[in-house]
XYZ file of C-alpha atoms in Angstrom:
565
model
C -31.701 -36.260 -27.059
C -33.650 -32.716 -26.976
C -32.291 -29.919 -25.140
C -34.217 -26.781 -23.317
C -32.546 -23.836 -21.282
C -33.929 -21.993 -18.535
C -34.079 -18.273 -17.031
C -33.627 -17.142 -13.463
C -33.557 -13.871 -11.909
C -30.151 -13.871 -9.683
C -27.229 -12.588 -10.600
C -25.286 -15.120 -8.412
C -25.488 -18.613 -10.186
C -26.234 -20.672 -7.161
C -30.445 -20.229 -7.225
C -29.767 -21.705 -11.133
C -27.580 -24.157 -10.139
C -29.976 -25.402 -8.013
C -32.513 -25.008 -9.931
C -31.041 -27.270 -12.508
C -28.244 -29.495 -12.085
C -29.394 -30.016 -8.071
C -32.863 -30.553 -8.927
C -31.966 -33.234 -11.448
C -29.285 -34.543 -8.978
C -32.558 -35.185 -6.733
C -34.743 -37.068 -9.113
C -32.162 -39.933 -8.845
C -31.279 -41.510 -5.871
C -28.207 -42.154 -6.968
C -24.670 -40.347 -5.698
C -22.944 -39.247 -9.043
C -19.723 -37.340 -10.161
C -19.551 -33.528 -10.882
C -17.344 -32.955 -14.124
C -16.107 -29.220 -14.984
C -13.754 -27.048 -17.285
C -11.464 -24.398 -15.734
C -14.155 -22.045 -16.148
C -16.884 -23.685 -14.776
C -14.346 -24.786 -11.616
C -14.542 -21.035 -10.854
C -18.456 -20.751 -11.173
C -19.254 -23.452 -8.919
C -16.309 -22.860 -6.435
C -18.009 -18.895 -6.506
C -21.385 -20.237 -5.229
C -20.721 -23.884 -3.400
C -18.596 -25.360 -1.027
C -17.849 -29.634 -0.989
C -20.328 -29.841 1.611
C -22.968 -28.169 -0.367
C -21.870 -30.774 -2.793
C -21.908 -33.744 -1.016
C -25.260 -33.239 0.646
C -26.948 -33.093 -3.162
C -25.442 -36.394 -3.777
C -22.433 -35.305 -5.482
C -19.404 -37.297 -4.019
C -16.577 -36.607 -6.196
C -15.636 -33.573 -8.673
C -13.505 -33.866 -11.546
C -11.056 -32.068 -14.534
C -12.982 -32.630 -17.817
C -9.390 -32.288 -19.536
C -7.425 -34.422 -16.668
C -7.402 -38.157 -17.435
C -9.583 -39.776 -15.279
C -10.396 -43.311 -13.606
C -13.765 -44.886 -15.047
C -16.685 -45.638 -12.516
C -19.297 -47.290 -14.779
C -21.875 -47.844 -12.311
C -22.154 -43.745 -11.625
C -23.751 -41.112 -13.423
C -21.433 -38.158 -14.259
C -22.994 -34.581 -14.525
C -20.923 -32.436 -17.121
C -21.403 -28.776 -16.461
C -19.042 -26.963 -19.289
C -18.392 -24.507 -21.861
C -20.169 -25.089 -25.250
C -16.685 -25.178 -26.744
C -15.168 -27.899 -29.684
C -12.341 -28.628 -26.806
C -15.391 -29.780 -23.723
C -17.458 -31.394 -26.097
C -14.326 -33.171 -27.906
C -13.543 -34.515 -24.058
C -17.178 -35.521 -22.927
C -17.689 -37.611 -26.365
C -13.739 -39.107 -25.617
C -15.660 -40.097 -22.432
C -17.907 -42.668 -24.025
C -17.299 -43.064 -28.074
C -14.895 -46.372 -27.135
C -15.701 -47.299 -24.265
C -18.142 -45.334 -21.891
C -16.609 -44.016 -18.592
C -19.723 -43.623 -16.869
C -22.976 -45.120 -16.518
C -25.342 -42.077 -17.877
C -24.257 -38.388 -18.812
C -26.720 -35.223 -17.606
C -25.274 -32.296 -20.107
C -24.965 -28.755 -18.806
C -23.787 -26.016 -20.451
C -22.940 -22.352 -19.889
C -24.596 -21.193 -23.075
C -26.139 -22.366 -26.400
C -24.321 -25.153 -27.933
C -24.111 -24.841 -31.567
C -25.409 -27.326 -33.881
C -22.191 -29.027 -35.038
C -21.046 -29.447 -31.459
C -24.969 -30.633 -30.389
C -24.882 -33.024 -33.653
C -21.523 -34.601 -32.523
C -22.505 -35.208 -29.576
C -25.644 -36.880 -30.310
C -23.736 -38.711 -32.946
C -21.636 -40.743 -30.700
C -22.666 -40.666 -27.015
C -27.405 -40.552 -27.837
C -27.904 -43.158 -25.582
C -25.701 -42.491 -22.385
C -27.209 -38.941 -22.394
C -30.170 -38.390 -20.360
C -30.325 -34.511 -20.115
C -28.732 -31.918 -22.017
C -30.004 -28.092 -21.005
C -28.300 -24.542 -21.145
C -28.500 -22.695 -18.688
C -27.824 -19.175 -19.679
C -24.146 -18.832 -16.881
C -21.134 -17.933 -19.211
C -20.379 -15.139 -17.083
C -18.700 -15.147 -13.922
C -20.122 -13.347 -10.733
C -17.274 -11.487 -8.416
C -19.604 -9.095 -6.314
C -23.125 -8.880 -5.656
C -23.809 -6.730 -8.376
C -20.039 -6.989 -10.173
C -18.978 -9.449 -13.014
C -16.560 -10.284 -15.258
C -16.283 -12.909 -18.353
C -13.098 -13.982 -17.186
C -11.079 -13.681 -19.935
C -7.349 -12.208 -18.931
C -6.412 -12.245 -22.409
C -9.339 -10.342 -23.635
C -6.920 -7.012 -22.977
C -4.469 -7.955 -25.061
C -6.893 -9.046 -28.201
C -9.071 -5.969 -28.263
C -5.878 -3.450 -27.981
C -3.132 -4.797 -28.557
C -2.020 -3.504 -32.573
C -0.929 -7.203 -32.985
C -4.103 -8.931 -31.934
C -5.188 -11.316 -35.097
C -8.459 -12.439 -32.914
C -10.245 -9.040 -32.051
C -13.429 -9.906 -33.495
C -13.516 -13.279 -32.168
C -13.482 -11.607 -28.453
C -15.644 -9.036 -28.685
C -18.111 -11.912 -30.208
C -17.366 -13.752 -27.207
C -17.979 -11.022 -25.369
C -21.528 -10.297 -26.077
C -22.122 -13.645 -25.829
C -21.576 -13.752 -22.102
C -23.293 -10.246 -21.873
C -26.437 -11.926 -23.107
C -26.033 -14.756 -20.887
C -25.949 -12.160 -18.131
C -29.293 -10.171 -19.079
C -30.805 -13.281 -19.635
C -30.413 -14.811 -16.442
C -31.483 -11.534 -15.042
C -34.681 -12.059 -17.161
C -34.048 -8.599 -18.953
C -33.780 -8.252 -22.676
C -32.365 -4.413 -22.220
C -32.118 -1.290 -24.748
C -28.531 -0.871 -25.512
C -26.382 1.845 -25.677
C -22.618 3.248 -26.273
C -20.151 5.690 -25.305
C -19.463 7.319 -29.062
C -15.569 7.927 -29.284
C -14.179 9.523 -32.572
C -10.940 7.019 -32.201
C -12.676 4.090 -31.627
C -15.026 1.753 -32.811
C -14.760 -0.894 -30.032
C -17.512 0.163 -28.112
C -20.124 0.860 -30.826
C -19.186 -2.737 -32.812
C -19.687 -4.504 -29.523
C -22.963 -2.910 -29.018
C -24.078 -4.296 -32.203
C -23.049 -7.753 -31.722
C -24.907 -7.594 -28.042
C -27.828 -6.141 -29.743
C -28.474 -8.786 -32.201
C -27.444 -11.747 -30.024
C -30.091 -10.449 -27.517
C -32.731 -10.684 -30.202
C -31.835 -14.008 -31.528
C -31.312 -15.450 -28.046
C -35.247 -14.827 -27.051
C -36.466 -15.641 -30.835
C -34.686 -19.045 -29.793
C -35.974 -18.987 -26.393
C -39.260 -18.494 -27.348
C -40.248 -19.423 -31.193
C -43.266 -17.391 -32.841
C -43.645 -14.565 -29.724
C -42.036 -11.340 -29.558
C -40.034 -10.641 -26.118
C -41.110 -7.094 -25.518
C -37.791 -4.573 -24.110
C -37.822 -4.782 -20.171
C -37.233 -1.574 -17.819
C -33.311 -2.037 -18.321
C -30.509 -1.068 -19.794
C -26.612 -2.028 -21.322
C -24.321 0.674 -21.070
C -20.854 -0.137 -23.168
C -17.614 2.102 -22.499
C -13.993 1.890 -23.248
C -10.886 2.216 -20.555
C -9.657 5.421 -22.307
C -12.849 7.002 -21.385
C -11.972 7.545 -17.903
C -7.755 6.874 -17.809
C -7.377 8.629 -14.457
C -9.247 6.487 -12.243
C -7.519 2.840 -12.573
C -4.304 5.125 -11.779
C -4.924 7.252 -8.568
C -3.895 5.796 -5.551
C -7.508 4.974 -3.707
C -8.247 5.568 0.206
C -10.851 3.302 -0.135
C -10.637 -0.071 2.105
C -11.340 -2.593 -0.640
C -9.181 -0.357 -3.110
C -6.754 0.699 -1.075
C -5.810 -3.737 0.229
C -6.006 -4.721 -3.453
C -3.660 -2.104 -4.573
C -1.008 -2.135 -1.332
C -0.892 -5.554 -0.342
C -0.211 -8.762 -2.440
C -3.830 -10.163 -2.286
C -3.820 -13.064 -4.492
C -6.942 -15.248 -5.043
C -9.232 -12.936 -2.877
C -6.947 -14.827 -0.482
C -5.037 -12.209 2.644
C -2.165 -13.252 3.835
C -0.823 -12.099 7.424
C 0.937 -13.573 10.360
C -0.811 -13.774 14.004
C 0.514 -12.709 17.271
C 2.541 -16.018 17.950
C 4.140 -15.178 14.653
C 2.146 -18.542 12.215
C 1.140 -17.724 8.659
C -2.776 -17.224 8.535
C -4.823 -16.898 5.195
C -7.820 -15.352 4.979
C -10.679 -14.920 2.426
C -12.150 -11.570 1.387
C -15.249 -12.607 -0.307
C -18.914 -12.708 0.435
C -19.091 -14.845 3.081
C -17.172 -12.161 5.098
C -19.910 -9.664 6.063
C -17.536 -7.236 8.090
C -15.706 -7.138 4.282
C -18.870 -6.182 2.580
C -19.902 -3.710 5.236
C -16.600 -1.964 5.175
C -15.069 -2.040 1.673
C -16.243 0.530 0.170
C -15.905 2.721 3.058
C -12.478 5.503 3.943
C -9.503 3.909 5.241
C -10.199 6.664 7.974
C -13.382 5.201 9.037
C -12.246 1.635 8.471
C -9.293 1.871 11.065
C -11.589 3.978 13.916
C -14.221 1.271 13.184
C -12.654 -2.110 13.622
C -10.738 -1.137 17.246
C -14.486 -0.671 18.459
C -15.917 -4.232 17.158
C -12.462 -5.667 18.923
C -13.714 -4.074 22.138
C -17.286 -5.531 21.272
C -15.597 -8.819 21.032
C -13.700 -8.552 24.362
C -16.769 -7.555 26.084
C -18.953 -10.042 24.611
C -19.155 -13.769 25.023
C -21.922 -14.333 22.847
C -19.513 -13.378 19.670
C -19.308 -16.779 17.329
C -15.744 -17.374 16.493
C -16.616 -16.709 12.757
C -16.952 -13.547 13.769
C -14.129 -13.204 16.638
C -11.882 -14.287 13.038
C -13.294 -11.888 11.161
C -12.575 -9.230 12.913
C -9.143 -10.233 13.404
C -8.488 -10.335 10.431
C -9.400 -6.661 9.454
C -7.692 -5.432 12.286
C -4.363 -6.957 10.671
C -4.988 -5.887 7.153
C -6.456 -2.069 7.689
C -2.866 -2.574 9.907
C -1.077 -3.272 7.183
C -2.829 -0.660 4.438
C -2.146 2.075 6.801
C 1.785 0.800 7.463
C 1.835 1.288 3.287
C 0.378 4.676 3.656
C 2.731 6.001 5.676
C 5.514 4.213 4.308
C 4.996 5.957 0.767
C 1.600 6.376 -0.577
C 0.562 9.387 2.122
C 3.182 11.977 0.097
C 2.017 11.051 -3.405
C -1.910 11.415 -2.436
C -1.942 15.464 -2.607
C -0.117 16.086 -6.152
C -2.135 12.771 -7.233
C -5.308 14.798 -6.560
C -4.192 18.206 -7.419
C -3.112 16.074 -10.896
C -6.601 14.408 -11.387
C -9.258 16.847 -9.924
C -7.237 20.322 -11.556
C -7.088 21.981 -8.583
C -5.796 22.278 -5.053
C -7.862 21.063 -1.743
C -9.114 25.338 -1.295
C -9.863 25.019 -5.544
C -7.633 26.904 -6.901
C -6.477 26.069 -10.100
C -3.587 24.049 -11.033
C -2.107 26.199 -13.465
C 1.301 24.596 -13.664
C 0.883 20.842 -13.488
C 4.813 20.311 -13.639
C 5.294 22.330 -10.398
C 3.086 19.856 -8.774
C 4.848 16.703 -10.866
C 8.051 17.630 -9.752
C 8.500 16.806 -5.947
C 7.152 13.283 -6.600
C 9.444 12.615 -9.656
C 12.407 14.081 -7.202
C 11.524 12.580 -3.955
C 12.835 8.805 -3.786
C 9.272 6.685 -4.541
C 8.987 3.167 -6.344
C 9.369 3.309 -10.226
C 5.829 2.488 -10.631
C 4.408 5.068 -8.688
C 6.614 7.509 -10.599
C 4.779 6.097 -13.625
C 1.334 6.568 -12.207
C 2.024 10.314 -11.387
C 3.754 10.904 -14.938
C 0.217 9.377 -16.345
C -1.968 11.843 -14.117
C 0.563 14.431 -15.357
C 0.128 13.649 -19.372
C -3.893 12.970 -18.798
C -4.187 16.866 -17.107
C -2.619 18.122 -20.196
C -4.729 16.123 -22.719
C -1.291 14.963 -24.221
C 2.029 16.163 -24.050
C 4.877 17.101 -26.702
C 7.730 14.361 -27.772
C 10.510 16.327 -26.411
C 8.740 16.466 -22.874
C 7.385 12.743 -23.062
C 11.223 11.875 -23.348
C 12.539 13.861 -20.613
C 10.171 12.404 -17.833
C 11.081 8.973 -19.358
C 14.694 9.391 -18.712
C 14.296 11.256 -15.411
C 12.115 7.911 -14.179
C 14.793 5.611 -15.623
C 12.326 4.039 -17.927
C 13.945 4.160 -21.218
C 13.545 0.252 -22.041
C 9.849 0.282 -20.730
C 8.587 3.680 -21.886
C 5.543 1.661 -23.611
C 4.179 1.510 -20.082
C 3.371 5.241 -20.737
C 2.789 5.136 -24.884
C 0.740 2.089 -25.136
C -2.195 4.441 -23.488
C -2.673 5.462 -26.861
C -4.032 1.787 -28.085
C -6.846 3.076 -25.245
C -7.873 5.991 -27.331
C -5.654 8.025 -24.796
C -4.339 11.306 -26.019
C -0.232 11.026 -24.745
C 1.743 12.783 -27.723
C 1.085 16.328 -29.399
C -1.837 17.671 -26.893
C -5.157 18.219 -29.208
C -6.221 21.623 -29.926
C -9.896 19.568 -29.808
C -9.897 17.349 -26.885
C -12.263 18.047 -24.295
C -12.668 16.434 -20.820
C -16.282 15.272 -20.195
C -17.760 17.708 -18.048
C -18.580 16.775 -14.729
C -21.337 17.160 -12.050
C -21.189 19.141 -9.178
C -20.866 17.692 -5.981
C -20.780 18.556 -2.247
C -17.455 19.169 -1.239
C -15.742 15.865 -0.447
C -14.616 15.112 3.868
C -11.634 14.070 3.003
C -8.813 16.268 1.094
C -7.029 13.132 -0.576
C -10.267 11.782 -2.056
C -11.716 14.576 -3.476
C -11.731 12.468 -7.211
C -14.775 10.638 -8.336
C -14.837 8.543 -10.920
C -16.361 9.453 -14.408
C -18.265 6.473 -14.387
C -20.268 8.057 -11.297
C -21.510 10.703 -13.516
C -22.599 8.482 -16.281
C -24.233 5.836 -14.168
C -26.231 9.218 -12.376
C -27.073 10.782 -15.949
C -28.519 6.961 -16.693
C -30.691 6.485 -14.118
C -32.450 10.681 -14.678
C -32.157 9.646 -18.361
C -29.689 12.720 -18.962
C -27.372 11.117 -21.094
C -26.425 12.479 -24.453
C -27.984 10.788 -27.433
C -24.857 12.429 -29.833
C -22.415 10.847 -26.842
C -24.211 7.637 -26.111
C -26.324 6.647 -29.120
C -28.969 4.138 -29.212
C -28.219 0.857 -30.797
C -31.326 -0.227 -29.862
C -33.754 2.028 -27.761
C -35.505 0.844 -24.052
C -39.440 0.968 -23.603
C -40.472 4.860 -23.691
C -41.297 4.444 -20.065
C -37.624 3.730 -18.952
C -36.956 5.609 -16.000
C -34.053 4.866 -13.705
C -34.986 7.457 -10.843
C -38.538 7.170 -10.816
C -40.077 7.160 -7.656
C -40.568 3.332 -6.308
C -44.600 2.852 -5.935
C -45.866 2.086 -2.289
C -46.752 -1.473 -3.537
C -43.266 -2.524 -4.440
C -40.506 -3.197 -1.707
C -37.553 -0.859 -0.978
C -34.781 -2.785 0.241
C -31.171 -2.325 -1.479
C -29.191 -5.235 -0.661
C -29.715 -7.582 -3.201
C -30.424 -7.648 -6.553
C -33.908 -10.034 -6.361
C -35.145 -6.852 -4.159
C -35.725 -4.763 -7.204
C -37.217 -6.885 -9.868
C -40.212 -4.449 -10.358
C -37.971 -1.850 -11.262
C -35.020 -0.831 -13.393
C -31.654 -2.028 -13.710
C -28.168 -0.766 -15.537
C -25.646 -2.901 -16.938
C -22.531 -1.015 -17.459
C -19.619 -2.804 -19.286
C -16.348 -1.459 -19.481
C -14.278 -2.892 -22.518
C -10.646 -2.749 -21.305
C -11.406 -3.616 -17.487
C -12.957 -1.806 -14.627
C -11.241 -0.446 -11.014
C -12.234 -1.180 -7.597
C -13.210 2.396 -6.948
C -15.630 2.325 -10.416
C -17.539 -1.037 -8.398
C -17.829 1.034 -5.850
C -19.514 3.602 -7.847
C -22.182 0.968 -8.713
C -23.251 0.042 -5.147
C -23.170 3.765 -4.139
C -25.640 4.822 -7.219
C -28.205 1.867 -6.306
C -28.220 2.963 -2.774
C -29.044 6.673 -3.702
C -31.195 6.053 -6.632
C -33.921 3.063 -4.790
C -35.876 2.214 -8.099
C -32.435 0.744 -10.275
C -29.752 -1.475 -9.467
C -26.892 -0.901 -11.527
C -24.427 -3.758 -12.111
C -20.861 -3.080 -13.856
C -18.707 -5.551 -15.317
C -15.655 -6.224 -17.330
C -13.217 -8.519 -19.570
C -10.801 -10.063 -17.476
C -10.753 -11.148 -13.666
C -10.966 -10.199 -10.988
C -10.573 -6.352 -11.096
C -7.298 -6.233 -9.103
C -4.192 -6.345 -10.536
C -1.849 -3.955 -9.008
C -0.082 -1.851 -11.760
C 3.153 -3.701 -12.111
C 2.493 -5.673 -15.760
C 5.460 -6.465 -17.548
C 6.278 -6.229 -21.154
C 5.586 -9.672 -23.265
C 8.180 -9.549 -25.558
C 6.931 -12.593 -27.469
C 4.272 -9.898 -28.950
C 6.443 -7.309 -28.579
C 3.027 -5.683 -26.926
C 3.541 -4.207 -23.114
C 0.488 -4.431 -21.504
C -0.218 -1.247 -19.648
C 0.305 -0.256 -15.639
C -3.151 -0.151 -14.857
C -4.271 -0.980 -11.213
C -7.703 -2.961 -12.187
């Protein structure tokens, strides 16, 4: 049994797949059973559908953990983690009494020795392939990912966490699966914080697996640095963003309405439950998520009216557009309920001044009506957040009084467990400062006037403007990295995709302690300005949208915090 692995250059896994566990699907004409762990469930329902399945010549899919019915005159293809618990269940599979009729071995990453060894030990001659194939992250967006790992929050901050290390190795394992299916082996750099190390230890341990991965990839030749780079930042760096109420479309459903599963929920006319979902395969989604909820809701009555006067509309599309009419319905109904009052003191809070920029000199006077007028208790919260984040901290005494006034007293570590972020909340700092921040036109609409820091940073990448004391070098890109440079007349200029740019640049920013819809925005909106990079941002956990309603775990005694990811 000898094992390879393979690179590809597309962020979504599907070209890979394909190229791989398809491809070897073809080569017998044989139908044969698809075999997958929880995580690699998600990565294949991400990319394929049955159908796309069944017409490779895979007729059933099964849990690797659920006990299962032998067929011994099938081949079983096992794509799976590189984990003691997968391999422990594939070699259960056929030590006794074999299951199956061959095995063809996938994994999402390199398997290590022991696990490889076992394997051979008691299963050799059932296996006929075993390959990795560089996927242990999962896509979410076109140029968004995460490593799906929920609990990954709660080990890196959390001051009870006994398995830090072990995530953040994790981690950068998945980050290197990432930049290696990309075909980039990137210069790598991190946000320097004086009260915390997360960021710079992860950048090590992404730093060195890069180097080993391509001295294992290729033995004996030196993989020079590509035109890329890996950007690593914490949550605390930017606290206000996952916390404003957003007016964006994709922001704005994921925060106001229960979306669970990517999957919408919404009754039709004659009053039936409908689900609907908001993924890729939606194209009216992707054209209008990142857009204002302003433009969203004059937009979609105009395609209706294209629908009613056309007959050549498919019905894919007729449902589409259905749908969005219901749920920019039912963001707007939420506005107006409740979030349209909070939006001004929200921004007034975040930006420091008022929509004619004058300066909020009294950020109390602007707290007040929202902590007196009768919104949710979470909402409260967020504004007593954008309050204590103005300041740069606040005193004890204070702290306690907007605690009691928001009826909080038994949950006040949704407001003091900011500080496990790196998050100034008690005793302002004589020596905090707030990054400074770039000019900008003058935004269209008054209750969006906040961008989000990670704007700025992606922006300074790209003109190579960062600061080498704020964002050392772990290790440095090729001396002709340059994120903005002008796109040569022989290479294409398309934006849409990430294959479109291979001859030139790309950012990976990471944000250790989850992202926020309006920061993936920020990703999309930089690669469309700046032609000649394609910046990709991911995270932890997934996906980045849980509304800011955690609740305390009182087995740790560790309350997650309200954060609207």
């Amino acid at each position: 049994v000898a094992r390879s692995s393979r690179l590809n250059h597309c962020l979504f896994p599907l070209v890979e797949l394909k190229d791989t566990i398809i491809a070897d699907c073809r080569k017998a004409d044989i139908w044969k059973i698809l075999i997958l762990d929880p995580f690699t469930t998600k990565l294949v329902s991400s990319c394929c559908k049955m159908s796309d399945l069944m017409a490779e010549g895979i007729t059933i899919v099964e849990d690797l953990y659920k006990s299962r019915e032998p067929v011994p005159e099938m081949k079983a293809i096992y794509f799976m983690s590189p984990t003691s618990k997968c391999v422990d269940a594939f070699i259960a599979d056929f030590k006794l009494k074999p299951k199956y009729k061959a095995a063809y071995v996938y994994f999402t990453d390199y398997c290590p020795d022991d696990l490889f060894n076992n394997m051979k030990l008691y299963c050799a001659k059932y296996i006929r392939v075993v390959k990795e194939i560089n996927l242990s992250f999962l896509p979410y967006e076109a140029q968004v990912f995460t490593c799906d790992n929920p609990g990954a929050f709660r080990s890196i901050y959390s001051p009870h966490s006994q398995d830090k290390r072990r995530t953040l190795e994790t981690m950068a394992d998945q980050i290197v699966t990432l930049c290696a299916t990309l075909g980039e082996y990137p210069g790598v750099r991190y946000k320097k914080e004086s009260n915390m190390e997360n960021t710079k230890a992860l950048a090590e341990l992404v730093d060195n697996k890069l180097s080993a991965h391509y001295e294992l990839d290729e033995p004996g030749k030196k993989k020079e640095k590509t035109q890329a780079q890996v950007l690593i930042v914490e949550r605390g760096f930017d606290p206000v963003s996952p916390i404003l109420h957003e007016l964006t479309y994709q922001a704005m459903a994921y925060d106001l309405i229960d979306i669970q599963n990517e999957t919408y929920k919404y009754k039709s006319k004659d009053g039936s439950e409908k689900e609907a979902l908001l993924n890729e395969d939606d194209m009216l989604w992707v054209k209008l998520r990142h857009r204002h909820i302003a433009e969203v809701t004059e937009q979609i009555p105009k395609l209706v009216k294209e629908i009613s006067a056309s007959k050549k509309q498919s019905l894919l599309s007729v449902l589409q557009k259905t749908v969005h009419l219901h749920l920019a319905e039912d963001c707007m109904n939420q506005y107006q309920k409740s979030v349209e009052k909070l939006c001004k003191a929200e921004q007034d809070l975040a930006v420091g001044s008022d929509v004619e920029g004058v300066k909020v000199k009294d950020p109390m006077r602007t707290l007040l009506p929202v902590l007196l007028h009768n919104h949710s208790t979470h909402d409260k919260i967020r504004a007593v957040l954008l309050y204590i984040f103005s300041l740069s901290g606040t005193t004890e005494e204070n702290l306690n009084k907007l605690i009691q006034n928001v009826k909080i007293e038994h949950e006040r570590e949704f407001i003091l467990n900011w500080k496990e972020l790196g998050v100034n909340i008690i005793s302002p700092s004589l020596f905090s400062r707030k990054p400074s921040r770039r000019e900008r036109p003058e935004e269209t609409y008054n209750l969006s006037r906040w961008t989000p820091v990670i704007k700025d940073v992606m922006e300074d990448a790209v003109e190579n403007k960062l600061d080498t004391k704020e964002w050392p070098h772990q290790s440095e890109c090729p001396a002709a990295w340059n994120g903005s440079g002008a796109v040569s007349a022989r290479q294409k200029q398309k934006t849409s995709t990430l294959d479109d740019r291979r001859g030139g640049a790309r950012l990976i920013v990471f944000v250790i302690g989850g992202m926020c819809y309006s920061e993936t925005r920020c990703a999309y909106q930089v690669s469309q300005a700046v032609k000649s990079c394609q910046v990709i941002i991911g995270e932890q956990s997934t996906p980045p949208a849980t509304t800011p309603r955690s609740m305390a775990d009182s087995s740790s005694g560790y309350c997650t915090i309200p954060i609207n990811y």
